[in-house]
Tab-separated table of C-alpha atoms in Angstrom:
chain	number	residue	atom	x	y	z
A	19	MET	CA	25.875	-92.436	-30.604
A	20	HIS	CA	22.118	-91.463	-31.602
A	21	PRO	CA	20.502	-88.668	-29.208
A	22	ASN	CA	17.446	-90.946	-28.608
A	23	GLN	CA	19.292	-94.115	-28.365
A	24	GLY	CA	17.090	-95.975	-25.292
A	25	TRP	CA	14.581	-93.310	-25.198
A	26	PRO	CA	11.630	-93.413	-27.185
A	27	PRO	CA	11.005	-90.168	-29.377
A	28	GLN	CA	9.394	-87.249	-28.045
A	29	GLN	CA	5.922	-86.319	-29.794
A	30	PRO	CA	4.749	-82.777	-30.457
A	31	PRO	CA	1.771	-81.738	-28.282
A	32	PRO	CA	-1.543	-82.098	-30.134
A	33	PRO	CA	-2.384	-78.923	-32.427
A	34	ASN	CA	-5.307	-78.124	-30.156
A	35	TRP	CA	-3.328	-78.349	-26.657
A	36	ALA	CA	-2.837	-75.563	-24.718
A	37	PRO	CA	-1.740	-74.807	-21.238
A	38	ARG	CA	-4.186	-74.138	-18.612
A	39	PRO	CA	-4.625	-70.737	-17.859
A	40	SER	CA	-3.372	-69.136	-14.275
A	41	VAL	CA	-5.675	-68.498	-11.561
A	42	ALA	CA	-3.756	-65.803	-10.294
A	43	PRO	CA	-5.788	-62.972	-12.430
A	44	ALA	CA	-9.095	-64.301	-10.272
A	45	PHE	CA	-7.292	-64.222	-7.030
A	46	LEU	CA	-5.911	-60.495	-7.848
A	47	ALA	CA	-9.485	-59.428	-8.696
A	48	GLY	CA	-10.800	-61.020	-5.546
A	49	GLY	CA	-8.107	-59.231	-3.196
A	50	LEU	CA	-8.768	-56.033	-5.109
A	51	TRP	CA	-12.623	-56.264	-3.840
A	52	LEU	CA	-11.913	-57.378	-0.447
A	53	LEU	CA	-9.916	-54.317	0.041
A	54	VAL	CA	-13.020	-52.322	-1.708
A	55	SER	CA	-15.208	-54.212	1.096
A	56	VAL	CA	-12.545	-53.387	4.149
A	57	LEU	CA	-12.792	-49.723	2.860
A	58	CYS	CA	-16.510	-49.490	3.292
A	59	PHE	CA	-16.586	-50.932	6.728
A	60	VAL	CA	-13.787	-48.486	7.945
A	61	LEU	CA	-15.624	-45.790	6.257
A	62	ALA	CA	-18.987	-46.352	7.744
A	63	GLY	CA	-17.390	-47.619	11.120
A	64	LEU	CA	-15.350	-44.254	11.405
A	65	ASN	CA	-18.734	-42.535	11.116
A	66	SER	CA	-21.141	-44.542	13.299
A	67	GLU	CA	-19.236	-44.846	16.367
A	68	ASP	CA	-20.427	-42.947	19.562
A	69	GLY	CA	-23.624	-41.909	17.956
A	70	LYS	CA	-21.988	-38.453	16.705
A	71	GLY	CA	-22.689	-39.709	12.932
A	72	ILE	CA	-21.153	-38.030	10.194
A	73	ARG	CA	-19.718	-35.117	12.466
A	74	GLN	CA	-17.190	-37.409	13.899
A	75	THR	CA	-14.810	-37.442	10.934
A	76	PRO	CA	-15.771	-35.117	8.143
A	77	GLN	CA	-12.975	-35.941	6.005
A	78	ALA	CA	-13.928	-39.573	5.634
A	79	ALA	CA	-17.768	-39.124	5.404
A	80	VAL	CA	-17.773	-37.410	2.402
A	81	ALA	CA	-16.643	-40.579	1.027
A	82	LEU	CA	-20.165	-42.386	2.297
A	83	LEU	CA	-21.961	-43.792	-0.493
A	84	GLY	CA	-25.088	-41.430	-1.129
A	85	LEU	CA	-23.784	-38.303	1.161
A	86	ALA	CA	-22.943	-36.210	-1.992
A	87	PHE	CA	-26.600	-36.278	-2.890
A	88	GLY	CA	-27.397	-33.360	-0.058
A	89	ARG	CA	-29.422	-33.220	3.224
A	90	GLY	CA	-32.814	-33.135	1.366
A	91	VAL	CA	-31.968	-36.730	0.063
A	92	VAL	CA	-29.886	-38.425	2.979
A	93	GLY	CA	-31.283	-36.602	5.979
A	94	ASN	CA	-28.771	-36.591	8.947
A	95	GLY	CA	-26.338	-39.109	7.148
A	96	ASP	CA	-27.488	-42.522	8.722
A	97	ALA	CA	-28.837	-43.797	5.439
A	98	ALA	CA	-25.387	-43.171	3.969
A	99	ILE	CA	-23.940	-45.070	6.541
A	100	VAL	CA	-25.938	-47.789	6.157
A	101	ALA	CA	-25.905	-47.785	2.526
A	102	THR	CA	-22.065	-48.138	2.951
A	103	TYR	CA	-22.573	-50.905	5.233
A	104	VAL	CA	-24.702	-52.879	3.097
A	105	ALA	CA	-22.246	-52.362	-0.085
A	106	GLY	CA	-19.182	-53.493	2.010
A	107	GLY	CA	-21.176	-56.875	2.925
A	108	VAL	CA	-22.561	-57.130	-0.760
A	109	VAL	CA	-18.937	-56.892	-2.150
A	110	LEU	CA	-17.566	-59.201	0.422
A	111	LEU	CA	-19.989	-62.022	-0.374
A	112	PHE	CA	-19.278	-61.644	-3.980
A	113	ALA	CA	-15.504	-61.400	-3.610
A	114	ALA	CA	-15.826	-64.478	-2.066
A	115	LEU	CA	-17.807	-66.233	-4.811
A	116	LEU	CA	-15.183	-64.368	-7.247
A	117	LEU	CA	-12.466	-66.146	-5.182
A	118	ALA	CA	-14.182	-69.441	-5.718
A	119	ARG	CA	-13.978	-68.931	-9.231
A	120	LEU	CA	-17.692	-68.496	-10.188
A	121	GLY	CA	-17.671	-66.411	-13.277
A	122	PHE	CA	-20.901	-64.871	-12.525
A	123	ALA	CA	-19.717	-63.037	-9.675
A	124	ARG	CA	-17.299	-60.800	-11.605
A	125	TRP	CA	-19.919	-59.426	-13.366
A	126	ILE	CA	-22.193	-58.477	-10.763
A	127	LEU	CA	-19.162	-56.673	-9.158
A	128	ALA	CA	-17.869	-54.686	-12.239
A	129	GLY	CA	-21.640	-53.548	-12.773
A	130	LEU	CA	-21.701	-52.708	-8.982
A	131	GLY	CA	-18.070	-51.136	-9.105
A	132	PHE	CA	-18.930	-48.943	-12.145
A	133	LEU	CA	-22.026	-47.758	-10.806
A	134	VAL	CA	-20.365	-46.558	-7.534
A	135	SER	CA	-17.611	-45.285	-9.674
A	136	ILE	CA	-19.965	-42.905	-11.218
A	137	TYR	CA	-20.920	-41.771	-7.988
A	138	TYR	CA	-17.678	-41.043	-6.635
A	139	VAL	CA	-17.132	-39.115	-9.931
A	140	PHE	CA	-20.412	-37.136	-8.833
A	141	ALA	CA	-18.922	-36.737	-5.322
A	142	VAL	CA	-15.689	-35.359	-6.392
A	143	ILE	CA	-17.092	-32.922	-8.968
A	144	ARG	CA	-19.598	-31.630	-6.412
A	145	LEU	CA	-16.947	-30.986	-3.611
A	146	THR	CA	-14.862	-29.111	-6.478
A	147	ILE	CA	-17.918	-27.182	-7.199
A	148	ASN	CA	-18.564	-26.383	-3.603
A	149	HIS	CA	-14.908	-25.429	-2.746
A	150	GLY	CA	-14.410	-28.782	-0.527
A	151	GLY	CA	-10.916	-29.338	-1.882
A	152	THR	CA	-9.636	-30.396	1.340
A	153	PHE	CA	-12.289	-33.086	1.525
A	154	ILE	CA	-11.724	-34.704	-1.832
A	155	ILE	CA	-8.617	-37.172	-0.736
A	156	VAL	CA	-10.750	-39.965	0.590
A	157	PRO	CA	-13.834	-40.245	-2.110
A	158	GLY	CA	-10.860	-39.753	-4.292
A	159	VAL	CA	-8.987	-42.847	-3.158
A	160	ALA	CA	-12.294	-44.893	-2.853
A	161	LEU	CA	-13.068	-43.976	-6.593
A	162	MET	CA	-9.567	-45.466	-7.503
A	163	LEU	CA	-10.083	-48.422	-5.396
A	164	TRP	CA	-13.498	-49.093	-7.139
A	165	LEU	CA	-12.321	-48.184	-10.419
A	166	ALA	CA	-9.344	-50.430	-10.618
A	167	ALA	CA	-11.134	-53.436	-8.981
A	168	SER	CA	-13.798	-53.199	-11.462
A	169	MET	CA	-11.511	-52.667	-14.399
A	170	VAL	CA	-9.516	-55.553	-13.325
A	171	SER	CA	-12.522	-57.900	-12.838
A	172	VAL	CA	-13.424	-57.275	-16.659
A	173	ILE	CA	-10.159	-58.001	-18.282
A	174	PRO	CA	-9.644	-61.272	-20.389
A	175	PRO	CA	-7.312	-63.249	-18.107
A	176	VAL	CA	-9.621	-63.084	-15.111
A	177	GLY	CA	-12.503	-64.639	-17.275
A	178	GLN	CA	-9.919	-67.233	-18.470
A	179	ALA	CA	-9.161	-68.041	-14.905
A	180	MET	CA	-12.683	-68.746	-13.851
A	181	ARG	CA	-12.437	-71.879	-16.050
């Protein structure tokens, strides 16, 4: 008996046919950016309760955006708390756009992420030079999270998932 008896012969797919790319990389990148946003809100929230400012949790305060520039630039630390809140809000907005698979959002997030990663490298180096070895942990974790989210955002599978 012939194997195709009763069934039409199967045709190969057209030569330019390709399976649709997975959307999982876009959701992975969006999830990492949501973690970055949560980190920003937690860091800023820990240091803005009860009016104590950055004296409340000094180990977490060193990870606030801008605090490594010194008292002459930042003042009492309120500007760093606000900058961290604003960065968390901007990241949350563009992470939602990334999860909606709008391609421009990943490039804006990647640019912001690499810029903040450079700041955290500066903060870790400054803490190391000033003998603040016990304070490096939180900025180091923040650096790794910002850098990981930025790097995942620019890989080609994330770009293919945006289509």
